[in-house]
Amino acid sequence: MISVSLSWIAEKVEGSLNTKSVEELQIKGVSTDTRTLEPGDLFIALVGPNHDAHEHLFKALEKGAAAVIVNRLVDCPLPLILVDDTKIALGKLGAAVKQEVNPKTVGITGSSGKTTVKEMVASILSVKGKVLFTKGNYNNDIGVPLTLLRLEKQHEYAVIEMGANHLGEIAYTTNLVKPDVATIVNAAASHLEGFGSLFGVARAKSEIFKGLGTTGTAILNRDSQFYSFWEGKTSHLNCLTFSPESEDGDYHAEDIAMGMDGCAEFELVCPAGRAAIRLSIPGTHNVGNALLAAAMSICVGASLEEVQLGLFNMREVGGRLNVKQLTNQVRLLDDTYNANVASVNAAIDLLATFPGNRVLVLGDMAELGDKASYYHEQVGEYAKSKGITSIYSIGVLSHYASEVFNENGFHFDNKESLVSMLNENLFGEQRDISILVKGSRSSKMELVAKAIEESPVGKFERRRERIAC
């Protein structure tokens, strides 16, 4: 964070400082968690449904906090800034720091793919200059301002991911971010308990365009069923479109070819010209993500050459559709970070491109509301239509997907039984096998992926290699 005075902070959060003697005290970091608080940090005492950080002020003092922001007067020897709402104060402070640094800013939301697009844009812009981008899952009404507070004077670009599970959340965060260019990657069945319907998702995501000024640029998914709705929301803005499926997009792809590693090569066609693109992460859906990342990066000053290099240099994102060749016969597609209908179908598309036995290992997709069983059955139907050989499922809802496969659908009560059956049914045979592991965070499917990696799958292969030597 940039170094600012305590009086500057009090002004920006519209709070009152309890003593003038420390007005010029310099703050270089902000924390909302005493476990990670560094000496000299400003501690903001957030209040939530199940916690009140005002109870930890003396812990903050012990850890070396320089001052605190509170919503009520408390008995604490540290300098206090009193505000009405500490969460709103956090947001105001993040927005003020962002305005002070004033980087070119990219805002990204969507039901799936937003983290991959964010990483792509960050990789492209890193070729050009200093970039701050969202780390991990810091994309909600707490994480976004904490991300903005990480800005330093040297940052020329900021790439901010914005998620939500209810209406109004993206409107709030995008008003803090005030991006120069913003997009919705897609809208799919996700967090339906908070949004009520698929249209509710599309409406909530469209809030990102409210933070764009008259000189900002909106980039729309030309292939989305909600394209016309979003176009209406952005009629007063400069708009560009992307489409991996047709030439209708301002940014589109030609001559798409998939490599043996599942990574795509294609010709990027856009207003800036043409460029040959080679992706380093697998999946046909990443062609669309790359087109979008290119559009956003070029809008804030990147060249086609920087787009080429940035996309090629991008490294895999943990838990997001990584292809791991376990043996000559067995490959694991680890896509365990999260799941909704769109992201599961995209992963199935990649699985379907590999030869041999194609296996989907599926955990429950969460927060799908009253139609959750229907969406799981729909995923099963889609997998079957793409030629997937079998499904191994675990969870309360995923059996609706495996039931579609009849005798080739297997459902389990625990992960140990699932992995044991995979070992018994698949790994003893000498044939090409591709296994996709997918599920929502609550399903903890990363444990299944790890168990598969640590299973006896490679024993025969390693023994054969030793004999050959």
XYZ file of C-alpha atoms in Angstrom:
469
model
C 0.000 0.000 0.000
C 1.090 3.576 -0.594
C 2.189 5.475 2.512
C -0.551 7.837 3.733
C -1.159 9.762 6.935
C -3.753 8.861 9.529
C -5.469 12.210 8.965
C -5.689 11.440 5.211
C -7.320 8.092 6.030
C -9.795 9.715 8.441
C -10.804 12.189 5.734
C -11.239 9.519 3.059
C -13.358 7.214 5.236
C -15.341 10.195 6.601
C -14.443 9.294 10.165
C -13.307 11.199 13.223
C -9.821 10.742 14.648
C -9.813 10.740 18.448
C -6.496 12.589 18.817
C -4.674 15.220 16.764
C -1.267 14.192 18.087
C -0.969 11.350 15.559
C -2.518 13.029 12.517
C 0.697 12.706 10.483
C 1.411 9.118 11.544
C 2.218 7.252 8.299
C 0.329 4.050 7.515
C 1.758 1.611 4.959
C -0.544 -1.376 5.403
C -4.107 -2.319 6.333
C -5.379 -5.514 7.959
C -8.774 -6.918 8.876
C -7.335 -10.072 10.464
C -5.076 -10.061 13.527
C -3.561 -13.372 12.400
C -1.908 -11.699 9.410
C -1.513 -8.190 10.821
C 1.980 -6.694 10.453
C 3.557 -4.166 12.856
C 2.548 -0.639 11.832
C -0.661 -1.719 10.073
C -3.996 0.001 10.432
C -6.510 -2.525 11.809
C -10.114 -2.259 10.600
C -12.559 -3.921 12.996
C -15.116 -5.529 10.707
C -18.453 -6.740 12.033
C -20.275 -9.707 10.496
C -23.214 -11.986 11.291
C -21.017 -14.300 13.350
C -18.057 -12.149 14.408
C -17.111 -8.748 15.755
C -13.446 -7.781 15.359
C -13.840 -5.130 18.070
C -13.321 -8.055 20.443
C -9.769 -8.446 19.071
C -8.480 -4.893 19.425
C -6.046 -5.789 22.197
C -4.760 -8.648 20.053
C -4.182 -6.087 17.315
C -2.319 -3.940 19.847
C -0.124 -6.917 20.802
C 0.665 -7.572 17.128
C 1.845 -3.985 16.648
C -1.129 -2.224 15.051
C -0.529 1.527 14.688
C -4.209 2.544 14.788
C -7.708 1.122 14.401
C -10.946 1.969 12.645
C -14.011 1.208 14.800
C -17.763 1.737 14.684
C -18.086 2.583 18.385
C -15.951 4.080 21.108
C -13.978 1.396 22.908
C -11.433 1.246 25.691
C -8.224 0.869 23.674
C -4.924 2.804 23.930
C -4.474 2.884 20.148
C -5.448 5.917 18.039
C -9.047 5.431 16.869
C -10.915 6.529 13.754
C -14.631 6.338 14.493
C -17.007 5.571 11.585
C -20.614 4.464 11.208
C -19.773 1.225 9.375
C -16.288 -0.304 9.275
C -16.979 -2.352 6.137
C -18.040 0.777 4.257
C -14.919 2.513 5.597
C -12.791 -0.321 4.191
C -14.408 0.203 0.796
C -13.927 3.979 0.875
C -10.267 3.577 1.802
C -9.658 1.055 -0.997
C -11.344 3.381 -3.509
C -9.276 6.352 -2.291
C -5.995 4.486 -2.677
C -7.009 3.365 -6.157
C -7.859 6.951 -7.120
C -4.516 8.158 -5.734
C -2.440 5.595 -7.701
C -4.728 5.886 -10.750
C -3.685 2.778 -12.721
C -5.386 1.717 -15.945
C -7.976 -0.681 -14.566
C -9.675 -3.792 -15.909
C -12.822 -5.140 -14.218
C -13.953 -8.742 -14.761
C -16.985 -10.704 -13.612
C -18.864 -13.791 -14.810
C -20.262 -17.109 -13.642
C -17.174 -19.058 -14.698
C -13.857 -18.325 -16.324
C -13.324 -14.918 -14.692
C -10.232 -16.070 -12.773
C -8.671 -17.516 -15.942
C -9.408 -14.317 -17.884
C -7.963 -12.280 -15.022
C -4.766 -14.347 -15.072
C -4.554 -14.007 -18.865
C -4.938 -10.219 -18.764
C -2.408 -9.963 -15.934
C 0.065 -12.096 -17.905
C -0.328 -9.910 -21.014
C -0.037 -6.613 -19.156
C 2.951 -7.887 -17.168
C 4.861 -7.922 -20.458
C 4.157 -4.200 -20.705
C 4.475 -2.892 -17.124
C 3.777 -3.317 -13.397
C 0.447 -5.009 -12.692
C -1.607 -5.538 -9.548
C -4.189 -8.303 -9.870
C -6.628 -10.128 -7.624
C -5.092 -12.948 -5.642
C -7.034 -16.093 -4.758
C -10.717 -15.525 -4.038
C -10.438 -11.881 -2.947
C -13.287 -10.891 -5.256
C -16.175 -9.984 -2.938
C -17.163 -6.836 -1.038
C -14.318 -7.399 1.438
C -11.703 -8.862 -0.918
C -11.992 -6.190 -3.628
C -11.129 -3.220 -1.369
C -8.346 -5.256 0.270
C -6.968 -5.854 -3.230
C -7.121 -2.143 -4.045
C -5.243 -1.400 -0.832
C -2.286 -3.415 -2.178
C -1.703 -0.793 -4.879
C 1.711 0.897 -4.933
C 2.905 3.923 -6.882
C 4.713 1.714 -9.431
C 1.535 -0.102 -10.498
C 0.545 0.995 -13.983
C -2.298 -1.519 -14.311
C -4.861 -3.140 -12.028
C -6.792 -6.268 -13.004
C -9.685 -6.757 -10.604
C -11.963 -9.779 -10.443
C -15.433 -9.237 -9.017
C -17.725 -12.023 -7.844
C -21.088 -11.965 -6.122
C -23.729 -14.172 -4.567
C -26.508 -11.562 -4.326
C -27.859 -8.540 -6.183
C -26.101 -5.262 -5.474
C -22.690 -6.712 -4.561
C -21.063 -6.048 -7.945
C -22.681 -2.601 -8.123
C -20.922 -1.830 -4.827
C -17.493 -3.203 -5.746
C -17.411 -1.802 -9.277
C -18.139 1.648 -7.828
C -14.967 1.245 -5.762
C -12.914 -0.074 -8.685
C -14.197 2.326 -11.385
C -12.642 0.297 -14.225
C -11.586 1.709 -17.573
C -12.756 -1.467 -19.302
C -15.183 -4.060 -17.948
C -16.674 -7.351 -19.037
C -18.961 -10.231 -18.158
C -17.305 -13.470 -19.234
C -20.637 -15.305 -19.185
C -23.780 -15.911 -17.150
C -24.657 -19.465 -16.156
C -26.505 -21.402 -13.478
C -24.504 -20.417 -10.390
C -25.448 -18.984 -6.962
C -29.097 -19.325 -7.943
C -30.123 -19.329 -4.280
C -28.946 -15.720 -4.083
C -30.040 -14.555 -7.539
C -33.314 -16.485 -7.895
C -32.963 -17.368 -11.572
C -30.548 -17.456 -14.485
C -31.830 -14.059 -15.600
C -31.156 -12.843 -12.049
C -27.532 -13.909 -12.556
C -27.314 -11.967 -15.838
C -28.883 -8.899 -14.230
C -26.510 -9.005 -11.255
C -23.453 -9.380 -13.486
C -24.543 -6.378 -15.571
C -23.992 -4.173 -12.521
C -20.301 -4.109 -13.470
C -21.078 -1.624 -16.239
C -22.425 0.915 -13.731
C -18.884 1.734 -12.664
C -17.752 2.629 -16.183
C -17.496 6.320 -16.936
C -18.512 7.771 -20.291
C -14.995 7.113 -21.603
C -14.986 3.485 -20.424
C -15.320 0.427 -22.665
C -17.650 -2.521 -22.187
C -16.731 -5.829 -23.826
C -19.684 -8.148 -24.424
C -19.918 -11.863 -25.086
C -21.522 -11.953 -28.566
C -22.502 -15.612 -28.134
C -24.307 -15.259 -24.800
C -28.064 -15.634 -24.670
C -28.024 -12.386 -22.674
C -26.091 -10.389 -25.253
C -29.079 -8.209 -26.242
C -29.910 -7.527 -22.594
C -26.331 -6.466 -21.822
C -26.179 -4.434 -25.041
C -29.150 -2.443 -23.799
C -27.393 -1.806 -20.510
C -24.322 -0.405 -22.293
C -25.891 1.595 -25.138
C -24.368 4.821 -23.734
C -20.858 3.330 -23.625
C -18.164 2.398 -26.087
C -18.741 -1.322 -26.739
C -16.734 -4.141 -28.295
C -17.651 -7.793 -28.663
C -15.864 -11.141 -28.687
C -16.940 -14.455 -30.163
C -15.022 -17.724 -30.482
C -17.874 -19.219 -32.501
C -18.386 -16.762 -35.358
C -16.991 -13.723 -37.155
C -19.663 -11.514 -35.583
C -17.351 -10.540 -32.727
C -14.962 -7.608 -33.021
C -12.480 -10.100 -31.556
C -12.850 -13.566 -33.045
C -10.802 -16.664 -33.857
C -10.025 -18.382 -37.136
C -8.329 -21.720 -37.911
C -8.641 -23.158 -34.382
C -6.564 -26.318 -33.897
C -6.161 -28.383 -30.739
C -2.812 -29.895 -29.767
C -2.289 -33.298 -28.181
C -1.937 -31.517 -24.821
C -5.432 -30.051 -25.177
C -4.099 -26.531 -25.810
C -5.430 -24.459 -28.703
C -3.719 -22.594 -31.509
C -5.670 -20.058 -33.555
C -5.552 -16.824 -35.525
C -6.734 -13.833 -33.493
C -8.649 -11.365 -35.664
C -9.440 -7.945 -34.199
C -9.534 -4.220 -35.056
C -5.794 -4.005 -34.292
C -4.966 -6.672 -36.891
C -4.171 -10.392 -36.830
C -1.913 -12.489 -34.631
C -1.116 -16.196 -34.306
C -1.926 -17.311 -30.767
C -0.638 -20.403 -28.971
C -2.213 -21.067 -25.574
C -0.367 -22.788 -22.748
C -3.471 -23.892 -20.832
C -5.879 -26.554 -22.109
C -9.506 -26.387 -23.205
C -11.407 -25.143 -26.232
C -13.314 -22.743 -23.983
C -10.044 -20.925 -23.352
C -10.113 -19.657 -26.950
C -13.007 -17.408 -25.920
C -11.242 -16.469 -22.687
C -8.116 -15.546 -24.656
C -10.098 -13.405 -27.123
C -11.651 -11.535 -24.214
C -8.293 -11.108 -22.455
C -6.776 -9.774 -25.670
C -9.611 -7.281 -26.107
C -9.334 -5.977 -22.547
C -5.542 -5.721 -22.689
C -5.510 -3.909 -26.027
C -8.120 -1.462 -24.690
C -5.654 -0.352 -22.003
C -2.688 -0.115 -24.333
C -1.242 -3.582 -25.028
C 0.049 -4.452 -28.500
C -0.688 -7.620 -30.472
C 2.886 -8.787 -29.835
C 2.389 -8.343 -26.077
C -0.870 -10.294 -26.320
C 0.926 -13.152 -28.102
C 3.726 -13.331 -25.566
C 1.529 -12.879 -22.513
C -0.886 -15.649 -23.495
C 1.927 -18.035 -24.375
C 3.739 -17.347 -21.095
C 0.660 -17.758 -18.905
C 1.057 -20.571 -16.416
C -1.622 -22.975 -15.216
C -3.912 -21.831 -12.394
C -4.090 -24.252 -9.466
C -7.182 -26.491 -9.558
C -8.425 -24.996 -12.835
C -8.392 -27.528 -15.639
C -4.791 -28.690 -15.445
C -3.889 -31.753 -17.515
C -1.487 -34.074 -15.710
C -0.017 -37.066 -17.553
C 0.271 -39.651 -14.751
C 1.577 -42.442 -17.018
C 1.720 -43.173 -20.731
C -1.792 -44.599 -20.379
C -3.446 -42.339 -17.781
C -4.034 -38.581 -17.761
C -5.769 -36.608 -15.022
C -7.769 -33.445 -15.767
C -7.770 -31.589 -12.440
C -10.501 -28.936 -12.496
C -11.432 -29.015 -8.831
C -11.442 -25.342 -7.832
C -15.184 -24.858 -8.311
C -18.088 -25.869 -10.528
C -21.298 -24.738 -12.153
C -23.118 -26.052 -15.215
C -21.147 -23.953 -17.709
C -17.721 -24.803 -16.291
C -18.530 -28.512 -16.021
C -19.698 -28.606 -19.635
C -16.552 -26.750 -20.751
C -14.393 -29.317 -18.955
C -16.406 -32.146 -20.537
C -15.709 -30.607 -23.942
C -11.985 -30.947 -23.295
C -12.331 -34.471 -21.901
C -14.161 -35.466 -25.078
C -11.180 -34.497 -27.232
C -8.932 -37.203 -25.750
C -8.893 -40.743 -27.162
C -9.732 -43.948 -25.312
C -11.674 -44.313 -22.081
C -13.060 -40.957 -20.885
C -14.205 -40.806 -17.266
C -15.993 -37.986 -15.434
C -15.577 -37.935 -11.644
C -18.224 -35.495 -10.429
C -19.001 -33.935 -7.066
C -22.064 -31.823 -6.315
C -22.505 -28.397 -7.906
C -23.615 -26.073 -5.101
C -26.089 -23.164 -4.856
C -28.292 -24.167 -7.786
C -31.585 -23.599 -5.983
C -34.812 -25.543 -6.536
C -33.679 -26.890 -9.931
C -30.427 -28.386 -8.643
C -31.414 -31.966 -9.463
C -32.410 -30.918 -12.997
C -29.049 -29.185 -13.592
C -27.122 -32.248 -12.422
C -29.179 -34.481 -14.708
C -28.544 -32.017 -17.538
C -24.785 -32.308 -17.001
C -25.106 -36.107 -17.166
C -27.013 -35.850 -20.423
C -24.404 -33.499 -21.855
C -21.551 -35.807 -20.870
C -23.319 -38.753 -22.496
C -23.916 -36.772 -25.693
C -20.177 -35.970 -25.880
C -19.184 -39.615 -25.753
C -17.954 -39.762 -22.153
C -17.523 -43.434 -21.224
C -18.602 -43.402 -17.564
C -19.355 -41.229 -14.550
C -18.197 -41.761 -10.980
C -20.167 -39.425 -8.710
C -20.223 -38.477 -5.046
C -22.585 -36.219 -3.131
C -26.266 -35.632 -2.496
C -27.108 -34.375 -6.002
C -24.501 -35.776 -8.378
C -26.239 -39.163 -8.573
C -28.766 -37.496 -10.893
C -25.903 -37.195 -13.387
C -24.579 -40.730 -12.974
C -28.066 -42.266 -13.262
C -28.184 -41.051 -16.871
C -25.341 -43.492 -17.678
C -27.219 -46.540 -16.321
C -24.669 -49.380 -15.854
C -21.814 -46.991 -16.665
C -22.804 -44.594 -13.890
C -21.413 -45.251 -10.407
C -22.368 -43.349 -7.262
C -20.496 -43.416 -3.959
C -21.060 -42.342 -0.367
C -17.429 -41.498 0.301
C -14.256 -40.572 -1.569
C -12.317 -43.626 -0.422
C -14.804 -46.017 -2.057
C -14.812 -43.956 -5.241
C -11.022 -43.985 -5.614
C -10.896 -47.695 -4.720
C -13.399 -48.487 -7.493
C -11.418 -46.382 -9.974
C -8.329 -48.417 -9.093
C -10.218 -51.681 -9.506
C -12.152 -50.874 -12.678
C -9.700 -48.796 -14.678
C -6.093 -48.740 -13.659
C -5.320 -52.426 -14.045
C -5.937 -52.318 -17.776
C -3.440 -51.238 -20.425
C -5.485 -48.665 -22.340
C -5.700 -44.915 -22.788
C -7.662 -43.376 -19.901
C -8.531 -39.708 -19.282
C -10.130 -38.797 -15.935
C -11.785 -35.435 -15.304
C -12.336 -34.500 -11.635
C -14.813 -31.661 -11.082
C -17.063 -30.283 -8.334
C -17.901 -27.217 -6.266
C -15.609 -26.088 -3.456
C -17.903 -27.644 -0.857
C -17.426 -31.054 -2.518
C -13.659 -30.943 -1.834
C -12.922 -32.820 -5.046
C -9.285 -31.748 -4.837
C -8.959 -34.590 -2.303
C -10.113 -37.043 -4.958
C -7.673 -35.627 -7.503
C -4.860 -35.935 -4.980
C -5.847 -39.520 -4.137
C -5.821 -40.448 -7.827
C -2.342 -38.959 -8.200
C -1.148 -40.969 -5.200
C -2.910 -44.207 -6.220
C -1.117 -47.308 -7.620
C -2.003 -46.119 -11.140
C 1.616 -45.871 -12.261
C 2.978 -49.041 -10.711
C 2.732 -51.231 -13.782
C 4.145 -48.486 -16.003
C 7.108 -47.837 -13.723
C 7.822 -51.583 -13.417
C 7.702 -51.944 -17.215
C 10.161 -49.042 -17.591
C 12.610 -50.649 -15.129
C 12.469 -53.960 -17.019
C 13.128 -52.136 -20.290
C 16.207 -50.508 -18.796
